[in-house]
Amino acid sequence: MRKKRWLIKPNDEILENKLIHELGVNSIVAKLMANRGFNVEKGRQFLQGTVQDLLDPFTLKGVIEGVDFIESIIEKGESIVIYGDYDVDGMTATAVLYRFLKRFYDNVSFYIPERQSEGYGLNLEALEHIIDMGASLVITVDCGISSYDIVEAVKDRISIIITDHHTAPELIPDAKAVINHKQPGCTYGDMHLSGVGVAFKLCQALWLRRTGEWYLEDLDIVALGTVADVVPLVGENRILVKAGLAKMNDTPNMGIDALMAGAGLKDKVVTAGHIGFILAPRLNAAGRVTHAARAVELLITDDVDLAVTIADELQATNVERQEIERSIHETARLDVINQGHMADYVIVVGGEKWHSGVIGIVASRLVEEFYKPTLVLSIHDGIGKGSCRSIASFNMYDALKAAEDLLIQFGGHAAAAGFSIEEKNIDALRQRLHEYCKNTVTPEEYTPVVTIDAVLPIDDIDVTVIDTVSTLEPYGMSNSTPVFAITEGTVDNIFLMGYLKNHCKVILKTDNGSLDAIAWNRPELYKEIFTGDKVKVAFSLQKNEWQGQVLPQLMLQDIELLEDKKIHLTTDGLRQMYVLIRQIIKGGEIGQYELEQDILRKCPPNQDKASALMAVQVFKELGILLDDTNDNGLAMYRWNQVEGKLDLVTSITFLTYSTQEV
């Protein structure tokens, strides 16, 4: 079981008491707000902000020039093309601006580049095509701020207005207008807008100019893109997302409604978590596997049948994306294991024609499992294109900088980056980064951290606590989902769940009964934690509604035994387990979870459960048990009769645990 470092945030009683008395919040909410750096004034704005508190869009640098030029194009009846990006922020920004302009102007269309062939942002070939089609104005959304040379190449033949939210480079494109709160000289009062947020502010400015009224339509689409882009959910972003979620749960956009129905969210209260983990991935799948334009079509359509059709397509595309991702991940993790010590400090894996649309997701999954800086490459025609994900306190950009002589190009930031490299240099890159990480990352930094907001007594956890804490929703960056801890609990039961038995449910005893705790993608816990064990747990809270009951449910961030188990394998004990397992399988095949359950029920009284289950690993190494998968995708064990005498010294697991003290 991987150990994690627990960082329990200290109390700031003076600030917490001020928040309680000035804002009238509960003591738990006050502690959470203090943990997030809110003083009384910021806390009041955070809790009480509404759409009436949105900032004047004309204070964004470039908005006045942009509005003036767009109005001149509309007066002349000339063609406008919205040029978006292929991620959810770009899709939603395109949809919001398109739907807005279509309210009063017909000569508008949109263009989304194809991820594989065109890549991110403005590209010259696409602009040449748009020029050939007779467009007069291109308005970029969620891209363009870094496209100085491209704008220079076409600015005499087509007008460009840039709306973006990414960090501005030294050279700002010479466009008709550049609207980006992060550009030099912009004094806008909020520096955290997403791409769709900036596009929405442009819509607000145009509407104010035309009608004198505030534009507050399509906030559900704005919320979708804002949450998906993982920008801080404070200030204007919090206001937009709160209002957008309210609309999503009341009268959602037709396409979003179809997407929610297909995802099983139709009768649920949709939260920012549902956007991030359920809705956004379905839209993102289009940009990763097929084409993002289809997702934009979903968000702009007024045809209910078309909305349902596209939502179904995106669901199928997301399943395809998951299958591609799963296949690459399985291959990549085996490569990590086979690399041995070369993967001790950093992970560098790659494959021929791995789908470049999912390698970033695969890198994130490998970081979750191994907690090491990770680079995943897709290799085509001798060139590897890589996606990188980091661990806390490690700067991925600096690491690539240290190996830039091996790279064709690279870019990014501390947490995530991308690069390209000749295939012949990949081994050298792995070696270079191995040495770099060995010399710069401490052993402690290879241990993941769980930041805990507060310790809760196990018997105090109920639905009321969840309702109280929900004051801080929606959660996101800079307002993360609260994480609590129970420092001592007793396991009442533990079992696997899900069709593939890849999730674990732990039931904890309380004075009033029990608490359910869910550990997603942690099936190994079933072999490490047993009924009666004393544990500490870190978790977030959510409601579980089942058969008319509403109960609290813990979503586990970490679970650890309070006392380490001592696994001890003996020749006699393994002989007993050999007889037991052979009787259970009867020379055939059995589901892995089914076998493990039988072992736990029937293991000899002189063996502890952890050691009994470890016997399975020994028998796998000896070739007696073979991993298999049935036609339905379930993990199976198949009995393999081995001729001759078995030699236990050929089992690494036996050698490891036979010398451990009882």
GROMACS .gro file of N, CA, C and O in nm, residues 354-403:
model
  200
  354TRP      N    1   0.074   0.562  -3.106
  354TRP     CA    2  -0.021   0.580  -2.996
  354TRP      C    3  -0.101   0.706  -3.025
  354TRP      O    4  -0.047   0.806  -3.075
  355HIS      N    5  -0.229   0.704  -2.995
  355HIS     CA    6  -0.317   0.816  -3.028
  355HIS      C    7  -0.275   0.939  -2.947
  355HIS      O    8  -0.282   0.939  -2.824
  356SER      N    9  -0.234   1.044  -3.018
  356SER     CA   10  -0.183   1.162  -2.949
  356SER      C   11  -0.291   1.235  -2.870
  356SER      O   12  -0.261   1.314  -2.781
  357GLY      N   13  -0.419   1.207  -2.900
  357GLY     CA   14  -0.527   1.273  -2.829
  357GLY      C   15  -0.547   1.223  -2.687
  357GLY      O   16  -0.617   1.287  -2.609
  358VAL      N   17  -0.488   1.109  -2.652
  358VAL     CA   18  -0.511   1.053  -2.518
  358VAL      C   19  -0.383   1.037  -2.436
  358VAL      O   20  -0.390   0.998  -2.320
  359ILE      N   21  -0.268   1.067  -2.493
  359ILE     CA   22  -0.144   1.040  -2.419
  359ILE      C   23  -0.131   1.128  -2.296
  359ILE      O   24  -0.068   1.089  -2.196
  360GLY      N   25  -0.192   1.247  -2.297
  360GLY     CA   26  -0.190   1.331  -2.178
  360GLY      C   27  -0.269   1.268  -2.065
  360GLY      O   28  -0.229   1.273  -1.948
  361ILE      N   29  -0.383   1.206  -2.099
  361ILE     CA   30  -0.464   1.138  -1.998
  361ILE      C   31  -0.387   1.018  -1.943
  361ILE      O   32  -0.386   0.992  -1.822
  362VAL      N   33  -0.321   0.944  -2.032
  362VAL     CA   34  -0.242   0.828  -1.988
  362VAL      C   35  -0.130   0.872  -1.895
  362VAL      O   36  -0.103   0.808  -1.792
  363ALA      N   37  -0.065   0.984  -1.928
  363ALA     CA   38   0.041   1.036  -1.841
  363ALA      C   39  -0.013   1.067  -1.701
  363ALA      O   40   0.050   1.035  -1.600
  364SER      N   41  -0.131   1.127  -1.696
  364SER     CA   42  -0.193   1.158  -1.566
  364SER      C   43  -0.222   1.032  -1.486
  364SER      O   44  -0.201   1.026  -1.365
  365ARG      N   45  -0.270   0.928  -1.554
  365ARG     CA   46  -0.301   0.802  -1.485
  365ARG      C   47  -0.174   0.735  -1.432
  365ARG      O   48  -0.175   0.676  -1.324
  366LEU      N   49  -0.066   0.744  -1.507
  366LEU     CA   50   0.060   0.685  -1.461
  366LEU      C   51   0.114   0.762  -1.340
  366LEU      O   52   0.170   0.702  -1.248
  367VAL      N   53   0.096   0.893  -1.340
  367VAL     CA   54   0.138   0.971  -1.223
  367VAL      C   55   0.057   0.930  -1.101
  367VAL      O   56   0.111   0.914  -0.991
  368GLU      N   57  -0.074   0.909  -1.119
  368GLU     CA   58  -0.159   0.866  -1.007
  368GLU      C   59  -0.111   0.733  -0.951
  368GLU      O   60  -0.112   0.712  -0.829
  369GLU      N   61  -0.069   0.642  -1.038
  369GLU     CA   62  -0.030   0.509  -0.993
  369GLU      C   63   0.111   0.504  -0.936
  369GLU      O   64   0.134   0.444  -0.830
  370PHE      N   65   0.206   0.567  -1.007
  370PHE     CA   66   0.347   0.553  -0.967
  370PHE      C   67   0.402   0.677  -0.896
  370PHE      O   68   0.506   0.670  -0.834
  371TYR      N   69   0.334   0.788  -0.909
  371TYR     CA   70   0.375   0.917  -0.852
  371TYR      C   71   0.521   0.951  -0.883
  371TYR      O   72   0.605   0.966  -0.794
  372LYS      N   73   0.547   0.963  -1.012
  372LYS     CA   74   0.676   1.008  -1.062
  372LYS      C   75   0.651   1.100  -1.181
  372LYS      O   76   0.548   1.085  -1.250
  373PRO      N   77   0.740   1.196  -1.207
  373PRO     CA   78   0.725   1.276  -1.328
  373PRO      C   79   0.714   1.182  -1.449
  373PRO      O   80   0.790   1.086  -1.461
  374THR      N   81   0.620   1.210  -1.539
  374THR     CA   82   0.587   1.114  -1.644
  374THR      C   83   0.580   1.181  -1.780
  374THR      O   84   0.517   1.286  -1.796
  375LEU      N   85   0.642   1.116  -1.879
  375LEU     CA   86   0.640   1.161  -2.017
  375LEU      C   87   0.590   1.045  -2.103
  375LEU      O   88   0.646   0.935  -2.097
  376VAL      N   89   0.485   1.068  -2.181
  376VAL     CA   90   0.428   0.965  -2.268
  376VAL      C   91   0.436   1.016  -2.412
  376VAL      O   92   0.391   1.127  -2.442
  377LEU      N   93   0.492   0.932  -2.501
  377LEU     CA   94   0.516   0.974  -2.639
  377LEU      C   95   0.434   0.893  -2.738
  377LEU      O   96   0.416   0.772  -2.722
  378SER      N   97   0.388   0.961  -2.840
  378SER     CA   98   0.330   0.897  -2.958
  378SER      C   99   0.429   0.913  -3.072
  378SER      O  100   0.467   1.025  -3.106
  379ILE      N  101   0.472   0.799  -3.130
  379ILE     CA  102   0.579   0.802  -3.230
  379ILE      C  103   0.521   0.779  -3.370
  379ILE      O  104   0.451   0.680  -3.393
  380HIS      N  105   0.549   0.871  -3.460
  380HIS     CA  106   0.506   0.860  -3.599
  380HIS      C  107   0.624   0.897  -3.689
  380HIS      O  108   0.685   1.004  -3.673
  381ASP      N  109   0.656   0.808  -3.780
  381ASP     CA  110   0.758   0.837  -3.882
  381ASP      C  111   0.888   0.889  -3.821
  381ASP      O  112   0.948   0.986  -3.869
  382GLY      N  113   0.931   0.826  -3.713
  382GLY     CA  114   1.059   0.860  -3.653
  382GLY      C  115   1.058   0.981  -3.562
  382GLY      O  116   1.162   1.021  -3.510
  383ILE      N  117   0.941   1.041  -3.541
  383ILE     CA  118   0.929   1.158  -3.454
  383ILE      C  119   0.833   1.125  -3.339
  383ILE      O  120   0.722   1.076  -3.362
  384GLY      N  121   0.876   1.153  -3.217
  384GLY     CA  122   0.791   1.133  -3.101
  384GLY      C  123   0.734   1.266  -3.053
  384GLY      O  124   0.807   1.364  -3.037
  385LYS      N  125   0.602   1.269  -3.035
  385LYS     CA  126   0.538   1.385  -2.975
  385LYS      C  127   0.494   1.345  -2.835
  385LYS      O  128   0.422   1.248  -2.818
  386GLY      N  129   0.541   1.421  -2.736
  386GLY     CA  130   0.522   1.380  -2.598
  386GLY      C  131   0.432   1.473  -2.519
  386GLY      O  132   0.424   1.593  -2.546
  387SER      N  133   0.364   1.414  -2.422
  387SER     CA  134   0.284   1.489  -2.326
  387SER      C  135   0.336   1.455  -2.186
  387SER      O  136   0.358   1.338  -2.155
  388CYS      N  137   0.355   1.557  -2.104
  388CYS     CA  138   0.418   1.539  -1.972
  388CYS      C  139   0.325   1.582  -1.860
  388CYS      O  140   0.252   1.681  -1.874
  389ARG      N  141   0.331   1.509  -1.750
  389ARG     CA  142   0.261   1.548  -1.628
  389ARG      C  143   0.358   1.535  -1.511
  389ARG      O  144   0.436   1.439  -1.504
  390SER      N  145   0.348   1.627  -1.419
  390SER     CA  146   0.446   1.634  -1.311
  390SER      C  147   0.386   1.590  -1.178
  390SER      O  148   0.269   1.555  -1.168
  391ILE      N  149   0.470   1.590  -1.076
  391ILE     CA  150   0.427   1.571  -0.938
  391ILE      C  151   0.448   1.703  -0.864
  391ILE      O  152   0.515   1.793  -0.915
  392ALA      N  153   0.389   1.715  -0.747
  392ALA     CA  154   0.403   1.839  -0.670
  392ALA      C  155   0.551   1.869  -0.645
  392ALA      O  156   0.631   1.778  -0.623
  393SER      N  157   0.584   1.997  -0.653
  393SER     CA  158   0.718   2.050  -0.625
  393SER      C  159   0.822   2.016  -0.731
  393SER      O  160   0.940   2.047  -0.714
  394PHE      N  161   0.781   1.954  -0.843
  394PHE     CA  162   0.876   1.926  -0.951
  394PHE      C  163   0.836   2.006  -1.073
  394PHE      O  164   0.722   2.001  -1.117
  395ASN      N  165   0.932   2.081  -1.129
  395ASN     CA  166   0.905   2.167  -1.243
  395ASN      C  167   0.938   2.094  -1.373
  395ASN      O  168   1.054   2.076  -1.408
  396MET      N  169   0.832   2.051  -1.443
  396MET     CA  170   0.851   1.974  -1.566
  396MET      C  171   0.916   2.059  -1.675
  396MET      O  172   0.999   2.010  -1.752
  397TYR      N  173   0.879   2.185  -1.682
  397TYR     CA  174   0.938   2.272  -1.786
  397TYR      C  175   1.090   2.282  -1.766
  397TYR      O  176   1.167   2.272  -1.862
  398ASP      N  177   1.135   2.300  -1.642
  398ASP     CA  178   1.278   2.309  -1.615
  398ASP      C  179   1.350   2.179  -1.651
  398ASP      O  180   1.464   2.181  -1.699
  399ALA      N  181   1.282   2.065  -1.628
  399ALA     CA  182   1.343   1.936  -1.663
  399ALA      C  183   1.364   1.925  -1.813
  399ALA      O  184   1.469   1.878  -1.860
  400LEU      N  185   1.264   1.965  -1.891
  400LEU     CA  186   1.279   1.962  -2.036
  400LEU      C  187   1.387   2.061  -2.081
  400LEU      O  188   1.462   2.032  -2.176
  401LYS      N  189   1.393   2.174  -2.014
  401LYS     CA  190   1.496   2.273  -2.046
  401LYS      C  191   1.635   2.214  -2.030
  401LYS      O  192   1.726   2.242  -2.109
  402ALA      N  193   1.651   2.128  -1.929
  402ALA     CA  194   1.781   2.065  -1.904
  402ALA      C  195   1.816   1.963  -2.012
  402ALA      O  196   1.931   1.919  -2.020
  403ALA      N  197   1.719   1.924  -2.094
  403ALA     CA  198   1.745   1.827  -2.200
  403ALA      C  199   1.711   1.885  -2.338
  403ALA      O  200   1.688   1.810  -2.433
   0.00000   0.00000   0.00000
